[in-house]
Amino acid sequence: MAIKYNRVLLKCSGEALMGPIPYGIDFQTVDRITAEVKAVHALGAQVCLVIGGGNIFRGVAGATRGMQRASADYMGMLATVINALAVQHALESHGVATRVMSAIRMDTVCEPYIRRRAIRHLEKGRVVIFAAGTGNPFFTTDTAAALRAAEMGCDALLKGTQVDGVYSADPKTNPQATRYERLTYMDVLQQDLKVMDASAISLARENKIPILVFSLHEPGGFAKVLAGNGRCTVIEGS
């Protein structure tokens, strides 16, 4: 299978790792997701990942309960490191060389994020998992994904979700919701479509990185999207 995008960043939420359980990490689900990453890696793509931490702790949720937002966000960043280590274990059990790089230094468990070193890992065929967001509070992992995609010179940013693209409303609660095949960055911002936060969309727009939104639940969907024939919504310039 020929691929359209050679270096990509996959962003998936922490909730995607929960599978059927209400909290934490379902390792059967992690194994399935990492098998998709392995399949894409085997096609010759250079792959990096950013994983959210919402299955363990959400900074915004903590802030709404009276915790200082900065402290809550740091706790959320630590949750993403836990998820990154779980995904690293699953990928390496599939025989895929992997590195976790954290924006917050914790040298005992992973490497510090250094841009040139991360690029070298990709060039050597390793999957790189970026953890701890941007290392700063008040920024989401969506923004971290767009930032890392720009720094790595990625050809596309892929957002793995629970549905097969971007809809005008939640298709699970509104059967009349319209599915979009293509959108511009400005469409997303002006219509306030809940794909990624505005900072992430703006970063992708400034760096001309297309965003492809697809379902993590379709077997082989990741590879099909990279080949240019998968079911997804493409967000790019006009």
PDB file of C-alpha atoms in Angstrom:
ATOM      1  CA  MET A   1       0.000   0.000   0.000  1.00  0.00           C
ATOM      2  CA  ALA A   2       1.466   3.368  -1.022  1.00  0.00           C
ATOM      3  CA  ILE A   3       1.146   6.122   1.568  1.00  0.00           C
ATOM      4  CA  LYS A   4       0.320   9.759   0.886  1.00  0.00           C
ATOM      5  CA  TYR A   5       1.873  11.133   4.097  1.00  0.00           C
ATOM      6  CA  ASN A   6       5.370  10.049   5.097  1.00  0.00           C
ATOM      7  CA  ARG A   7       5.723  11.645   8.540  1.00  0.00           C
ATOM      8  CA  VAL A   8       2.619  11.988  10.677  1.00  0.00           C
ATOM      9  CA  LEU A   9       1.550  12.720  14.221  1.00  0.00           C
ATOM     10  CA  LEU A  10      -1.387  10.806  15.691  1.00  0.00           C
ATOM     11  CA  LYS A  11      -3.298  12.522  18.486  1.00  0.00           C
ATOM     12  CA  CYS A  12      -5.678  10.403  20.509  1.00  0.00           C
ATOM     13  CA  SER A  13      -7.471  11.184  23.731  1.00  0.00           C
ATOM     14  CA  GLY A  14      -6.786   9.485  27.008  1.00  0.00           C
ATOM     15  CA  GLU A  15     -10.410   8.356  26.982  1.00  0.00           C
ATOM     16  CA  ALA A  16      -9.630   6.288  23.860  1.00  0.00           C
ATOM     17  CA  LEU A  17      -7.472   4.038  26.061  1.00  0.00           C
ATOM     18  CA  MET A  18     -10.342   3.240  28.428  1.00  0.00           C
ATOM     19  CA  GLY A  19     -12.227   1.011  26.006  1.00  0.00           C
ATOM     20  CA  PRO A  20     -15.272  -0.405  27.827  1.00  0.00           C
ATOM     21  CA  ILE A  21     -14.055   0.394  31.342  1.00  0.00           C
ATOM     22  CA  PRO A  22     -15.125   3.605  33.136  1.00  0.00           C
ATOM     23  CA  TYR A  23     -11.661   4.737  34.255  1.00  0.00           C
ATOM     24  CA  GLY A  24      -7.980   4.059  33.631  1.00  0.00           C
ATOM     25  CA  ILE A  25      -6.335   1.955  30.922  1.00  0.00           C
ATOM     26  CA  ASP A  26      -7.848  -1.060  29.179  1.00  0.00           C
ATOM     27  CA  PHE A  27      -4.801  -2.903  27.877  1.00  0.00           C
ATOM     28  CA  GLN A  28      -6.806  -4.850  25.305  1.00  0.00           C
ATOM     29  CA  THR A  29      -7.861  -1.522  23.764  1.00  0.00           C
ATOM     30  CA  VAL A  30      -4.290  -0.207  23.938  1.00  0.00           C
ATOM     31  CA  ASP A  31      -3.087  -3.365  22.190  1.00  0.00           C
ATOM     32  CA  ARG A  32      -5.615  -2.861  19.379  1.00  0.00           C
ATOM     33  CA  ILE A  33      -4.664   0.810  18.870  1.00  0.00           C
ATOM     34  CA  THR A  34      -0.944   0.043  18.870  1.00  0.00           C
ATOM     35  CA  ALA A  35      -1.490  -2.740  16.324  1.00  0.00           C
ATOM     36  CA  GLU A  36      -2.885  -0.023  14.023  1.00  0.00           C
ATOM     37  CA  VAL A  37       0.232   2.091  14.629  1.00  0.00           C
ATOM     38  CA  LYS A  38       2.457  -0.917  13.902  1.00  0.00           C
ATOM     39  CA  ALA A  39       0.652  -1.504  10.585  1.00  0.00           C
ATOM     40  CA  VAL A  40       1.291   2.096   9.526  1.00  0.00           C
ATOM     41  CA  HIS A  41       4.903   1.932  10.705  1.00  0.00           C
ATOM     42  CA  ALA A  42       5.381  -1.219   8.621  1.00  0.00           C
ATOM     43  CA  LEU A  43       4.324   0.755   5.522  1.00  0.00           C
ATOM     44  CA  GLY A  44       7.373   2.975   6.000  1.00  0.00           C
ATOM     45  CA  ALA A  45       5.695   5.959   7.652  1.00  0.00           C
ATOM     46  CA  GLN A  46       7.487   7.888  10.379  1.00  0.00           C
ATOM     47  CA  VAL A  47       5.011   8.073  13.265  1.00  0.00           C
ATOM     48  CA  CYS A  48       4.842  10.137  16.424  1.00  0.00           C
ATOM     49  CA  LEU A  49       2.027  10.266  18.969  1.00  0.00           C
ATOM     50  CA  VAL A  50       0.490  12.585  21.519  1.00  0.00           C
ATOM     51  CA  ILE A  51      -1.928  11.013  23.986  1.00  0.00           C
ATOM     52  CA  GLY A  52      -4.244  12.883  26.332  1.00  0.00           C
ATOM     53  CA  GLY A  53      -4.658  12.101  30.030  1.00  0.00           C
ATOM     54  CA  GLY A  54      -8.414  12.376  30.481  1.00  0.00           C
ATOM     55  CA  ASN A  55      -8.802   8.701  31.387  1.00  0.00           C
ATOM     56  CA  ILE A  56      -6.831   9.424  34.569  1.00  0.00           C
ATOM     57  CA  PHE A  57      -7.146  13.147  35.293  1.00  0.00           C
ATOM     58  CA  ARG A  58      -8.419  16.196  33.450  1.00  0.00           C
ATOM     59  CA  GLY A  59      -6.893  19.528  34.446  1.00  0.00           C
ATOM     60  CA  VAL A  60      -9.964  21.553  33.500  1.00  0.00           C
ATOM     61  CA  ALA A  61     -12.210  19.253  35.531  1.00  0.00           C
ATOM     62  CA  GLY A  62      -9.898  19.631  38.519  1.00  0.00           C
ATOM     63  CA  ALA A  63      -9.980  23.404  38.180  1.00  0.00           C
ATOM     64  CA  THR A  64     -13.791  23.433  38.227  1.00  0.00           C
ATOM     65  CA  ARG A  65     -13.697  21.621  41.584  1.00  0.00           C
ATOM     66  CA  GLY A  66     -11.731  24.438  43.182  1.00  0.00           C
ATOM     67  CA  MET A  67      -8.162  23.332  42.461  1.00  0.00           C
ATOM     68  CA  GLN A  68      -5.825  25.979  41.069  1.00  0.00           C
ATOM     69  CA  ARG A  69      -5.804  25.557  37.270  1.00  0.00           C
ATOM     70  CA  ALA A  70      -2.007  25.437  36.952  1.00  0.00           C
ATOM     71  CA  SER A  71      -1.702  22.649  39.556  1.00  0.00           C
ATOM     72  CA  ALA A  72      -4.555  20.725  37.944  1.00  0.00           C
ATOM     73  CA  ASP A  73      -2.911  20.999  34.531  1.00  0.00           C
ATOM     74  CA  TYR A  74       0.398  19.697  35.865  1.00  0.00           C
ATOM     75  CA  MET A  75      -1.443  16.689  37.282  1.00  0.00           C
ATOM     76  CA  GLY A  76      -2.996  16.151  33.843  1.00  0.00           C
ATOM     77  CA  MET A  77       0.461  16.279  32.261  1.00  0.00           C
ATOM     78  CA  LEU A  78       1.670  13.538  34.602  1.00  0.00           C
ATOM     79  CA  ALA A  79      -1.335  11.445  33.569  1.00  0.00           C
ATOM     80  CA  THR A  80      -0.210  11.677  29.938  1.00  0.00           C
ATOM     81  CA  VAL A  81       3.181  10.247  30.938  1.00  0.00           C
ATOM     82  CA  ILE A  82       1.458   7.212  32.484  1.00  0.00           C
ATOM     83  CA  ASN A  83      -0.488   6.703  29.239  1.00  0.00           C
ATOM     84  CA  ALA A  84       2.637   7.163  27.129  1.00  0.00           C
ATOM     85  CA  LEU A  85       4.480   4.452  29.072  1.00  0.00           C
ATOM     86  CA  ALA A  86       1.522   2.079  28.653  1.00  0.00           C
ATOM     87  CA  VAL A  87       1.464   2.684  24.889  1.00  0.00           C
ATOM     88  CA  GLN A  88       5.262   2.299  24.713  1.00  0.00           C
ATOM     89  CA  HIS A  89       5.007  -1.098  26.395  1.00  0.00           C
ATOM     90  CA  ALA A  90       2.282  -2.222  23.977  1.00  0.00           C
ATOM     91  CA  LEU A  91       4.195  -1.031  20.897  1.00  0.00           C
ATOM     92  CA  GLU A  92       7.407  -2.722  21.981  1.00  0.00           C
ATOM     93  CA  SER A  93       5.497  -5.959  22.647  1.00  0.00           C
ATOM     94  CA  HIS A  94       4.575  -5.718  18.941  1.00  0.00           C
ATOM     95  CA  GLY A  95       8.267  -5.377  18.078  1.00  0.00           C
ATOM     96  CA  VAL A  96       8.185  -1.630  17.325  1.00  0.00           C
ATOM     97  CA  ALA A  97      11.109   0.433  18.659  1.00  0.00           C
ATOM     98  CA  THR A  98       9.689   3.323  20.670  1.00  0.00           C
ATOM     99  CA  ARG A  99      10.855   6.349  22.634  1.00  0.00           C
ATOM    100  CA  VAL A 100       8.867   8.397  25.146  1.00  0.00           C
ATOM    101  CA  MET A 101       9.951  12.042  25.343  1.00  0.00           C
ATOM    102  CA  SER A 102       8.544  14.219  28.104  1.00  0.00           C
ATOM    103  CA  ALA A 103       8.244  18.006  28.164  1.00  0.00           C
ATOM    104  CA  ILE A 104       8.715  17.733  31.951  1.00  0.00           C
ATOM    105  CA  ARG A 105      12.039  16.140  32.836  1.00  0.00           C
ATOM    106  CA  MET A 106      11.784  12.730  34.527  1.00  0.00           C
ATOM    107  CA  ASP A 107      14.941  11.045  33.292  1.00  0.00           C
ATOM    108  CA  THR A 108      14.383   7.831  35.246  1.00  0.00           C
ATOM    109  CA  VAL A 109      11.389   6.810  33.127  1.00  0.00           C
ATOM    110  CA  CYS A 110      11.744   8.640  29.794  1.00  0.00           C
ATOM    111  CA  GLU A 111      13.856  11.027  27.760  1.00  0.00           C
ATOM    112  CA  PRO A 112      13.545  14.805  27.976  1.00  0.00           C
ATOM    113  CA  TYR A 113      12.014  16.374  24.877  1.00  0.00           C
ATOM    114  CA  ILE A 114      14.746  17.689  22.571  1.00  0.00           C
ATOM    115  CA  ARG A 115      13.551  18.527  19.062  1.00  0.00           C
ATOM    116  CA  ARG A 116      16.639  17.431  17.116  1.00  0.00           C
ATOM    117  CA  ARG A 117      16.885  14.177  19.063  1.00  0.00           C
ATOM    118  CA  ALA A 118      13.192  13.458  18.404  1.00  0.00           C
ATOM    119  CA  ILE A 119      13.692  13.983  14.670  1.00  0.00           C
ATOM    120  CA  ARG A 120      16.673  11.637  14.744  1.00  0.00           C
ATOM    121  CA  HIS A 121      14.568   8.952  16.447  1.00  0.00           C
ATOM    122  CA  LEU A 122      11.987   9.256  13.661  1.00  0.00           C
ATOM    123  CA  GLU A 123      14.691   9.049  11.000  1.00  0.00           C
ATOM    124  CA  LYS A 124      15.944   5.842  12.629  1.00  0.00           C
ATOM    125  CA  GLY A 125      12.486   4.310  12.354  1.00  0.00           C
ATOM    126  CA  ARG A 126      11.413   4.649  15.974  1.00  0.00           C
ATOM    127  CA  VAL A 127       7.915   5.663  17.012  1.00  0.00           C
ATOM    128  CA  VAL A 128       8.145   8.726  19.273  1.00  0.00           C
ATOM    129  CA  ILE A 129       5.518   9.370  21.949  1.00  0.00           C
ATOM    130  CA  PHE A 130       5.441  12.949  23.206  1.00  0.00           C
ATOM    131  CA  ALA A 131       4.294  13.173  26.822  1.00  0.00           C
ATOM    132  CA  ALA A 132       3.481  15.925  29.339  1.00  0.00           C
ATOM    133  CA  GLY A 133       1.842  18.198  26.772  1.00  0.00           C
ATOM    134  CA  THR A 134       3.799  21.364  26.081  1.00  0.00           C
ATOM    135  CA  GLY A 135       5.200  21.335  29.620  1.00  0.00           C
ATOM    136  CA  ASN A 136       3.121  24.414  30.441  1.00  0.00           C
ATOM    137  CA  PRO A 137      -0.262  24.789  32.141  1.00  0.00           C
ATOM    138  CA  PHE A 138      -3.225  26.334  30.285  1.00  0.00           C
ATOM    139  CA  PHE A 139      -2.352  24.462  27.071  1.00  0.00           C
ATOM    140  CA  THR A 140      -4.200  21.318  26.034  1.00  0.00           C
ATOM    141  CA  THR A 141      -2.743  18.163  24.514  1.00  0.00           C
ATOM    142  CA  ASP A 142      -4.455  19.207  21.252  1.00  0.00           C
ATOM    143  CA  THR A 143      -2.217  22.274  21.205  1.00  0.00           C
ATOM    144  CA  ALA A 144       0.774  20.093  22.138  1.00  0.00           C
ATOM    145  CA  ALA A 145      -0.035  17.815  19.187  1.00  0.00           C
ATOM    146  CA  ALA A 146      -0.160  20.717  16.731  1.00  0.00           C
ATOM    147  CA  LEU A 147       3.052  22.179  18.178  1.00  0.00           C
ATOM    148  CA  ARG A 148       4.966  18.897  17.957  1.00  0.00           C
ATOM    149  CA  ALA A 149       3.628  18.234  14.446  1.00  0.00           C
ATOM    150  CA  ALA A 150       5.013  21.621  13.378  1.00  0.00           C
ATOM    151  CA  GLU A 151       8.352  21.049  15.126  1.00  0.00           C
ATOM    152  CA  MET A 152       8.763  17.595  13.570  1.00  0.00           C
ATOM    153  CA  GLY A 153       7.866  18.845  10.090  1.00  0.00           C
ATOM    154  CA  CYS A 154       4.946  16.399   9.857  1.00  0.00           C
ATOM    155  CA  ASP A 155       3.030  16.048   6.594  1.00  0.00           C
ATOM    156  CA  ALA A 156      -0.266  15.645   8.482  1.00  0.00           C
ATOM    157  CA  LEU A 157      -1.798  15.695  11.952  1.00  0.00           C
ATOM    158  CA  LEU A 158      -4.271  12.863  12.515  1.00  0.00           C
ATOM    159  CA  LYS A 159      -6.929  13.079  15.201  1.00  0.00           C
ATOM    160  CA  GLY A 160      -8.245   9.651  16.187  1.00  0.00           C
ATOM    161  CA  THR A 161     -11.774   9.944  17.573  1.00  0.00           C
ATOM    162  CA  GLN A 162     -14.845   7.898  18.434  1.00  0.00           C
ATOM    163  CA  VAL A 163     -16.561   8.772  15.112  1.00  0.00           C
ATOM    164  CA  ASP A 164     -15.528   8.761  11.436  1.00  0.00           C
ATOM    165  CA  GLY A 165     -14.981  12.481  10.942  1.00  0.00           C
ATOM    166  CA  VAL A 166     -16.258  15.906  11.903  1.00  0.00           C
ATOM    167  CA  TYR A 167     -20.000  16.437  12.348  1.00  0.00           C
ATOM    168  CA  SER A 168     -22.112  19.547  12.809  1.00  0.00           C
ATOM    169  CA  ALA A 169     -23.281  18.074  16.142  1.00  0.00           C
ATOM    170  CA  ASP A 170     -22.712  14.932  18.170  1.00  0.00           C
ATOM    171  CA  PRO A 171     -23.999  12.117  15.896  1.00  0.00           C
ATOM    172  CA  LYS A 172     -24.557   9.879  18.915  1.00  0.00           C
ATOM    173  CA  THR A 173     -27.182  12.241  20.322  1.00  0.00           C
ATOM    174  CA  ASN A 174     -28.362  13.983  17.140  1.00  0.00           C
ATOM    175  CA  PRO A 175     -29.132  11.654  14.210  1.00  0.00           C
ATOM    176  CA  GLN A 176     -29.632  14.736  11.986  1.00  0.00           C
ATOM    177  CA  ALA A 177     -26.008  15.824  12.402  1.00  0.00           C
ATOM    178  CA  THR A 178     -24.223  16.536   9.110  1.00  0.00           C
ATOM    179  CA  ARG A 179     -20.884  14.865   8.391  1.00  0.00           C
ATOM    180  CA  TYR A 180     -18.250  16.944   6.615  1.00  0.00           C
ATOM    181  CA  GLU A 181     -15.833  15.529   4.050  1.00  0.00           C
ATOM    182  CA  ARG A 182     -13.671  18.650   3.878  1.00  0.00           C
ATOM    183  CA  LEU A 183     -13.399  21.826   5.920  1.00  0.00           C
ATOM    184  CA  THR A 184     -11.066  24.786   6.032  1.00  0.00           C
ATOM    185  CA  TYR A 185      -9.334  25.868   9.224  1.00  0.00           C
ATOM    186  CA  MET A 186     -11.536  28.983   9.233  1.00  0.00           C
ATOM    187  CA  ASP A 187     -14.690  26.852   8.910  1.00  0.00           C
ATOM    188  CA  VAL A 188     -13.731  25.069  12.123  1.00  0.00           C
ATOM    189  CA  LEU A 189     -12.956  28.300  13.959  1.00  0.00           C
ATOM    190  CA  GLN A 190     -15.957  30.272  12.727  1.00  0.00           C
ATOM    191  CA  GLN A 191     -18.473  27.461  13.285  1.00  0.00           C
ATOM    192  CA  ASP A 192     -16.868  26.555  16.624  1.00  0.00           C
ATOM    193  CA  LEU A 193     -16.745  22.897  15.636  1.00  0.00           C
ATOM    194  CA  LYS A 194     -15.474  20.818  18.547  1.00  0.00           C
ATOM    195  CA  VAL A 195     -12.594  19.095  16.760  1.00  0.00           C
ATOM    196  CA  MET A 196      -9.548  20.555  18.468  1.00  0.00           C
ATOM    197  CA  ASP A 197      -9.175  23.752  20.448  1.00  0.00           C
ATOM    198  CA  ALA A 198      -8.669  27.049  18.653  1.00  0.00           C
ATOM    199  CA  SER A 199      -4.957  27.255  19.506  1.00  0.00           C
ATOM    200  CA  ALA A 200      -4.305  23.884  17.862  1.00  0.00           C
ATOM    201  CA  ILE A 201      -6.297  24.800  14.749  1.00  0.00           C
ATOM    202  CA  SER A 202      -4.475  28.131  14.472  1.00  0.00           C
ATOM    203  CA  LEU A 203      -1.058  26.461  14.823  1.00  0.00           C
ATOM    204  CA  ALA A 204      -1.908  23.930  12.123  1.00  0.00           C
ATOM    205  CA  ARG A 205      -3.180  26.719   9.885  1.00  0.00           C
ATOM    206  CA  GLU A 206      -0.056  28.844  10.329  1.00  0.00           C
ATOM    207  CA  ASN A 207       2.168  25.878   9.471  1.00  0.00           C
ATOM    208  CA  LYS A 208      -0.064  24.525   6.672  1.00  0.00           C
ATOM    209  CA  ILE A 209      -0.442  21.108   8.330  1.00  0.00           C
ATOM    210  CA  PRO A 210      -3.609  19.286   7.213  1.00  0.00           C
ATOM    211  CA  ILE A 211      -5.688  17.749  10.012  1.00  0.00           C
ATOM    212  CA  LEU A 212      -7.340  14.402   9.264  1.00  0.00           C
ATOM    213  CA  VAL A 213     -10.099  13.324  11.653  1.00  0.00           C
ATOM    214  CA  PHE A 214     -10.966   9.614  11.575  1.00  0.00           C
ATOM    215  CA  SER A 215     -12.322   6.800  13.740  1.00  0.00           C
ATOM    216  CA  LEU A 216      -9.906   4.844  15.908  1.00  0.00           C
ATOM    217  CA  HIS A 217     -12.400   1.985  15.962  1.00  0.00           C
ATOM    218  CA  GLU A 218     -12.282   1.046  12.270  1.00  0.00           C
ATOM    219  CA  PRO A 219      -9.821  -1.825  11.747  1.00  0.00           C
ATOM    220  CA  GLY A 220      -7.121  -0.691   9.328  1.00  0.00           C
ATOM    221  CA  GLY A 221      -8.534   2.841   9.319  1.00  0.00           C
ATOM    222  CA  PHE A 222      -5.239   4.530  10.218  1.00  0.00           C
ATOM    223  CA  ALA A 223      -3.416   2.942   7.266  1.00  0.00           C
ATOM    224  CA  LYS A 224      -6.265   3.703   4.863  1.00  0.00           C
ATOM    225  CA  VAL A 225      -6.269   7.374   5.854  1.00  0.00           C
ATOM    226  CA  LEU A 226      -2.506   7.589   5.290  1.00  0.00           C
ATOM    227  CA  ALA A 227      -2.965   6.031   1.869  1.00  0.00           C
ATOM    228  CA  GLY A 228      -5.492   8.757   1.034  1.00  0.00           C
ATOM    229  CA  ASN A 229      -8.537   6.508   0.671  1.00  0.00           C
ATOM    230  CA  GLY A 230      -9.785   6.156   4.256  1.00  0.00           C
ATOM    231  CA  ARG A 231     -12.997   7.592   5.649  1.00  0.00           C
ATOM    232  CA  CYS A 232     -12.139  10.860   7.364  1.00  0.00           C
ATOM    233  CA  THR A 233     -12.708  14.601   7.386  1.00  0.00           C
ATOM    234  CA  VAL A 234      -9.835  16.646   5.981  1.00  0.00           C
ATOM    235  CA  ILE A 235      -9.221  20.117   7.443  1.00  0.00           C
ATOM    236  CA  GLU A 236      -6.857  22.316   5.452  1.00  0.00           C
ATOM    237  CA  GLY A 237      -6.552  25.731   3.832  1.00  0.00           C
ATOM    238  CA  SER A 238      -9.021  26.955   1.229  1.00  0.00           C
TER     239      SER A 238
END
